[in-house]
Amino acid sequence: MPAKAYPHLLSPLDVGRTQLKNRVIMGSMHTGLEDRFWHYSKLAAYFAERARGGVALSVTGGINPNRHGWFYPLAGTFNRKLDIRNHRKITDAVHAEGGKIALQILHAGRYSYHPFSRSASAIKSPINPFKPKAMSTREVKKTVRDFARTAELAQAAGYDGIEIMGSEGYLINQFTAPRSNKRKDEYGGSAENRRRFPVEIVAEARRRCGPDFIIMYRLSVIDLVPDGCTHEEVLALARDVERAGADIINSGVGWHEARVPTIVTSVPRAAFVEATRQVKAVVSIPVVASNRINDPDLAEGILADGYADAISMARPLLADPEFVNKAAAGRSDEINTCIACNQACLDHTFELKRASCLVNPRACHETELVYLKTAQPKKVAVVGAGPAGLACATVAAERGHHVTLFDQAERIGGQFNMAKVIPGKEEFHQTLRYFGKRIERTGVKLVLNRRISEGELEQEGFEEIVIATGVTPRMPAIPGIDHAKVVSYVDVLTGKIEVGGRVAVIGAGGIGFDVCEFLAEHPRDGAQPLPEWLREWGVDFQTQTRGGLVEKAPETPARQIYLLQRKTSAPGKDLGKTSGWVHRATLKSRQVEMLPGCQYDRIDDHGLHVSQDGKQGLLEVDHVVICAGQESQRDLYRDGEARWHLIGGADLAAELDAKRAIKQGSELAASL
Ligand code: FAD
Ligand code: NAP
Ligand code: SF4
């Protein structure tokens, strides 16, 4: 084994009167398993797997201290002794693996999705239809006691500590910022009064739980909303929570209603650590950095450069529970990196579905999707090394099967090779690096540059044949579709053609949006540099303006682009719940003209003729890029024979994404 690869990341950290074995904290993520006690065995397995993988301290998803704080009706609440036994399952499982665990206490305030919500003042949030009732002074004091009571119960249930959720725009933020606090009592008005509520919570929790219990405070290091806290107010709150008894401060970035992205894949890695550094400079307790930190080298650099004392990673540990052990063993190139897509984690949470992970479908399904070693190794062929075939081949080989993976292309990855060239999707490279390494480690025989034709595999003695040949772009029946101006997104993204200065993109699905981002950006090597990204979204860590916001300075677009669809609904309406708004805002800032309700009349030398609301028009463009969905490629498949299987796009092209492709490939492999 090599010498310690990450001397800062892997060194112990003193927190209050306890010690963490390294600097990796698994940040709080709502998994959807917190709300019902009968899911607690699954939750225990989920946390235990991360503790076994080397995480020093995990933080649970947000648990409410009382019913008013529910994020949605009947959300997980911990305010009765009766629940101690259920939580014990989790704490015992984590301790058995040598880890520590803290319970996050969260009151949603005006983000509560029910009509009985409470907040500092009766001001509705722009992202919630329910208007909260303002808490009376008595209610505020009762809520302080409720937080402390949950802390006491957590201690009784064996948790090593709590995290008090004071960021992302939840109740505590609603008190600290003038945006949502117009109170006239001792909890409103001056900045000191506005921070009284969190400071009292910390003090009361400390009084009840004694000195040995970890109290972590999740501080909103930058609010990113108009009328949020100033920089000075954030620092003053940090000092006050330290004085009140917090042992460690975690970073939260931006309110949920902020119009600045904070975790999606286009946010540069570690974009907000400067705000954490500023907090670290004014307190003596450890301070934790978070948001878009998904790589051990990056984490090590943040610690080595003094930006923080520990790193909180949430989604990266969904993606790879063995992150820490792999880093420690000098195998960081084997880490299954979180690509910050939000597709299976946060999007699921907001759809009230159980969270998982696009690149690791076992996440939150540890007891259900199990890759057992096979007692009967078989000879398996997988045709197609896109996400579906890669997942299937590597899981089958890990289980002990003899797998040959064929692809006609010169590299693995299928359509992911096009996704990774989209500006802001550079992380998608990581998934292909991971699968490349997995192929090596699991012993899959990889055969590239080989197109399999019908009947070809019959004679080779394969006991299982998996067709993962994906999709081909659909070419719609528009008059003039064969015109030289017409190109497919594949031609554009593989660099086969040079696109002109005026372009029409037909089809406003995920790929249409991506193609517009690709065409609107001036070419550059690698990801957008952080200073440019901060200017584009109007974020400034030094400003005295509230929320850390300044005027946005978007880039000038590289081309004039029209994005068209036939539906009359708003283009991009069906994109990911937590990322779609970022794509829409980006195209708006690039002056892409979106045209819903189009009928495509014809394409000729003049351009694209379209009708909208019965009115005919002409878009004088150099190219028309077709992004009109895809069709399955499944000619090789033999229906009705048990040894033949279809997965990914080859199985179903409609609403296909890599989440489904990888999950289906993994599940099939687990069953072979
Ligand atoms: P494919 O990726 O199409 O792979 C099929 C493979 O089979 C190919 O490598 C092909 O060469 C090979 N093959 C085909 N026929 C043969 C044959 N006869 N012999 C040998 N080999 C053969 N999805 C998301 O979830 N999130 C995103 O953000 C996202 N962004 C995208 C952006 C772009 C620009 C594009 C184009 C796609 C994006 N996708 C995204 C979609 C995602 O890439 C696909 O859903 C996924 O790749 C489908 O996986 P698959 O394995 O079924 O098929
Ligand atoms: P898509 O989302 O199904 O969009 C296809 C678009 O083409 C639609 O806007 C549709 O709109 C239009 N269309 C369909 N049939 C047409 C026809 N016959 N003539 C003209 N227009 C037609 O598919 P996609 O954009 O190709 O994406 C494929 C999959 O990749 C998606 O399902 C998505 O999940 C995944 N993906 C995801 C992301 C992401 O960021 N999460 C990014 C890229 C891709 P109208 O019918 O209204 O015209
Ligand atoms: Fe990361 Fe995407 Fe997995 Fe969520 S679903 S953990 S964002 S890779």
PDB file of C-alpha atoms in Angstrom, residues 217-307:
ATOM      1  CA  TYR A 217     -24.385  24.238  13.342  1.00  0.00           C
ATOM      2  CA  ARG A 218     -25.116  24.421   9.610  1.00  0.00           C
ATOM      3  CA  LEU A 219     -24.496  28.052   8.827  1.00  0.00           C
ATOM      4  CA  SER A 220     -25.668  29.766   5.661  1.00  0.00           C
ATOM      5  CA  VAL A 221     -22.254  31.101   4.665  1.00  0.00           C
ATOM      6  CA  ILE A 222     -23.809  33.050   1.791  1.00  0.00           C
ATOM      7  CA  ASP A 223     -27.590  33.396   1.341  1.00  0.00           C
ATOM      8  CA  LEU A 224     -27.662  34.249  -2.395  1.00  0.00           C
ATOM      9  CA  VAL A 225     -31.087  35.902  -2.071  1.00  0.00           C
ATOM     10  CA  PRO A 226     -31.985  39.601  -2.097  1.00  0.00           C
ATOM     11  CA  ASP A 227     -32.375  40.884   1.465  1.00  0.00           C
ATOM     12  CA  GLY A 228     -30.451  37.922   2.830  1.00  0.00           C
ATOM     13  CA  CYS A 229     -27.780  38.411   5.486  1.00  0.00           C
ATOM     14  CA  THR A 230     -24.767  40.584   4.869  1.00  0.00           C
ATOM     15  CA  HIS A 231     -21.309  39.143   5.020  1.00  0.00           C
ATOM     16  CA  GLU A 232     -20.768  40.799   8.438  1.00  0.00           C
ATOM     17  CA  GLU A 233     -24.009  39.338   9.786  1.00  0.00           C
ATOM     18  CA  VAL A 234     -22.944  35.835   8.721  1.00  0.00           C
ATOM     19  CA  LEU A 235     -19.633  36.208  10.548  1.00  0.00           C
ATOM     20  CA  ALA A 236     -21.306  37.624  13.656  1.00  0.00           C
ATOM     21  CA  LEU A 237     -23.696  34.640  13.744  1.00  0.00           C
ATOM     22  CA  ALA A 238     -20.755  32.241  13.440  1.00  0.00           C
ATOM     23  CA  ARG A 239     -19.079  33.869  16.458  1.00  0.00           C
ATOM     24  CA  ASP A 240     -22.317  33.786  18.456  1.00  0.00           C
ATOM     25  CA  VAL A 241     -23.099  30.105  17.794  1.00  0.00           C
ATOM     26  CA  GLU A 242     -19.547  29.260  18.854  1.00  0.00           C
ATOM     27  CA  ARG A 243     -20.035  31.214  22.061  1.00  0.00           C
ATOM     28  CA  ALA A 244     -23.406  29.513  22.629  1.00  0.00           C
ATOM     29  CA  GLY A 245     -21.785  26.071  22.575  1.00  0.00           C
ATOM     30  CA  ALA A 246     -21.469  24.785  18.992  1.00  0.00           C
ATOM     31  CA  ASP A 247     -18.462  22.470  18.501  1.00  0.00           C
ATOM     32  CA  ILE A 248     -18.249  22.693  14.742  1.00  0.00           C
ATOM     33  CA  ILE A 249     -19.751  24.785  11.938  1.00  0.00           C
ATOM     34  CA  ASN A 250     -20.832  23.234   8.654  1.00  0.00           C
ATOM     35  CA  SER A 251     -21.362  25.340   5.544  1.00  0.00           C
ATOM     36  CA  GLY A 252     -24.710  25.753   3.822  1.00  0.00           C
ATOM     37  CA  VAL A 253     -24.852  27.661   0.563  1.00  0.00           C
ATOM     38  CA  GLY A 254     -27.829  29.621  -0.757  1.00  0.00           C
ATOM     39  CA  TRP A 255     -31.511  29.337   0.030  1.00  0.00           C
ATOM     40  CA  HIS A 256     -33.666  26.918  -1.944  1.00  0.00           C
ATOM     41  CA  GLU A 257     -35.404  29.915  -3.501  1.00  0.00           C
ATOM     42  CA  ALA A 258     -32.076  31.419  -4.646  1.00  0.00           C
ATOM     43  CA  ARG A 259     -31.759  31.927  -8.403  1.00  0.00           C
ATOM     44  CA  VAL A 260     -28.092  31.046  -8.323  1.00  0.00           C
ATOM     45  CA  PRO A 261     -27.292  27.355  -8.800  1.00  0.00           C
ATOM     46  CA  THR A 262     -25.330  25.883  -5.911  1.00  0.00           C
ATOM     47  CA  ILE A 263     -24.920  22.169  -6.574  1.00  0.00           C
ATOM     48  CA  VAL A 264     -25.833  21.272 -10.155  1.00  0.00           C
ATOM     49  CA  THR A 265     -23.123  19.929 -12.399  1.00  0.00           C
ATOM     50  CA  SER A 266     -22.430  23.246 -14.158  1.00  0.00           C
ATOM     51  CA  VAL A 267     -21.411  24.847 -10.827  1.00  0.00           C
ATOM     52  CA  PRO A 268     -17.597  24.778 -10.766  1.00  0.00           C
ATOM     53  CA  ARG A 269     -16.136  22.395  -8.229  1.00  0.00           C
ATOM     54  CA  ALA A 270     -15.647  23.872  -4.740  1.00  0.00           C
ATOM     55  CA  ALA A 271     -17.190  27.146  -5.959  1.00  0.00           C
ATOM     56  CA  PHE A 272     -18.108  28.403  -2.496  1.00  0.00           C
ATOM     57  CA  VAL A 273     -15.123  27.500  -0.322  1.00  0.00           C
ATOM     58  CA  GLU A 274     -14.065  31.149  -0.148  1.00  0.00           C
ATOM     59  CA  ALA A 275     -17.189  31.872   1.945  1.00  0.00           C
ATOM     60  CA  THR A 276     -16.213  29.017   4.275  1.00  0.00           C
ATOM     61  CA  ARG A 277     -12.671  30.359   4.582  1.00  0.00           C
ATOM     62  CA  GLN A 278     -14.024  33.723   5.712  1.00  0.00           C
ATOM     63  CA  VAL A 279     -16.038  32.029   8.481  1.00  0.00           C
ATOM     64  CA  LYS A 280     -13.061  29.921   9.528  1.00  0.00           C
ATOM     65  CA  ALA A 281     -11.051  33.120   9.974  1.00  0.00           C
ATOM     66  CA  VAL A 282     -13.344  34.424  12.754  1.00  0.00           C
ATOM     67  CA  VAL A 283     -13.956  31.323  14.916  1.00  0.00           C
ATOM     68  CA  SER A 284     -11.747  28.867  16.717  1.00  0.00           C
ATOM     69  CA  ILE A 285     -13.928  25.753  16.306  1.00  0.00           C
ATOM     70  CA  PRO A 286     -13.560  23.586  13.160  1.00  0.00           C
ATOM     71  CA  VAL A 287     -15.355  24.736  10.036  1.00  0.00           C
ATOM     72  CA  VAL A 288     -16.527  22.392   7.297  1.00  0.00           C
ATOM     73  CA  ALA A 289     -16.587  23.145   3.555  1.00  0.00           C
ATOM     74  CA  SER A 290     -19.313  21.752   1.307  1.00  0.00           C
ATOM     75  CA  ASN A 291     -20.967  21.945  -2.139  1.00  0.00           C
ATOM     76  CA  ARG A 292     -19.519  20.486  -5.340  1.00  0.00           C
ATOM     77  CA  ILE A 293     -16.592  18.785  -3.623  1.00  0.00           C
ATOM     78  CA  ASN A 294     -16.524  15.320  -5.145  1.00  0.00           C
ATOM     79  CA  ASP A 295     -12.913  14.305  -5.412  1.00  0.00           C
ATOM     80  CA  PRO A 296     -10.264  13.441  -2.801  1.00  0.00           C
ATOM     81  CA  ASP A 297      -7.523  15.528  -4.449  1.00  0.00           C
ATOM     82  CA  LEU A 298      -9.778  18.552  -4.434  1.00  0.00           C
ATOM     83  CA  ALA A 299     -10.774  17.906  -0.805  1.00  0.00           C
ATOM     84  CA  GLU A 300      -7.141  17.508   0.212  1.00  0.00           C
ATOM     85  CA  GLY A 301      -6.244  20.802  -1.506  1.00  0.00           C
ATOM     86  CA  ILE A 302      -9.036  22.693   0.286  1.00  0.00           C
ATOM     87  CA  LEU A 303      -7.772  21.472   3.664  1.00  0.00           C
ATOM     88  CA  ALA A 304      -4.095  21.947   2.816  1.00  0.00           C
ATOM     89  CA  ASP A 305      -4.759  25.529   1.668  1.00  0.00           C
ATOM     90  CA  GLY A 306      -6.538  26.335   4.924  1.00  0.00           C
ATOM     91  CA  TYR A 307     -10.024  26.957   3.543  1.00  0.00           C
TER      92      TYR A 307
END
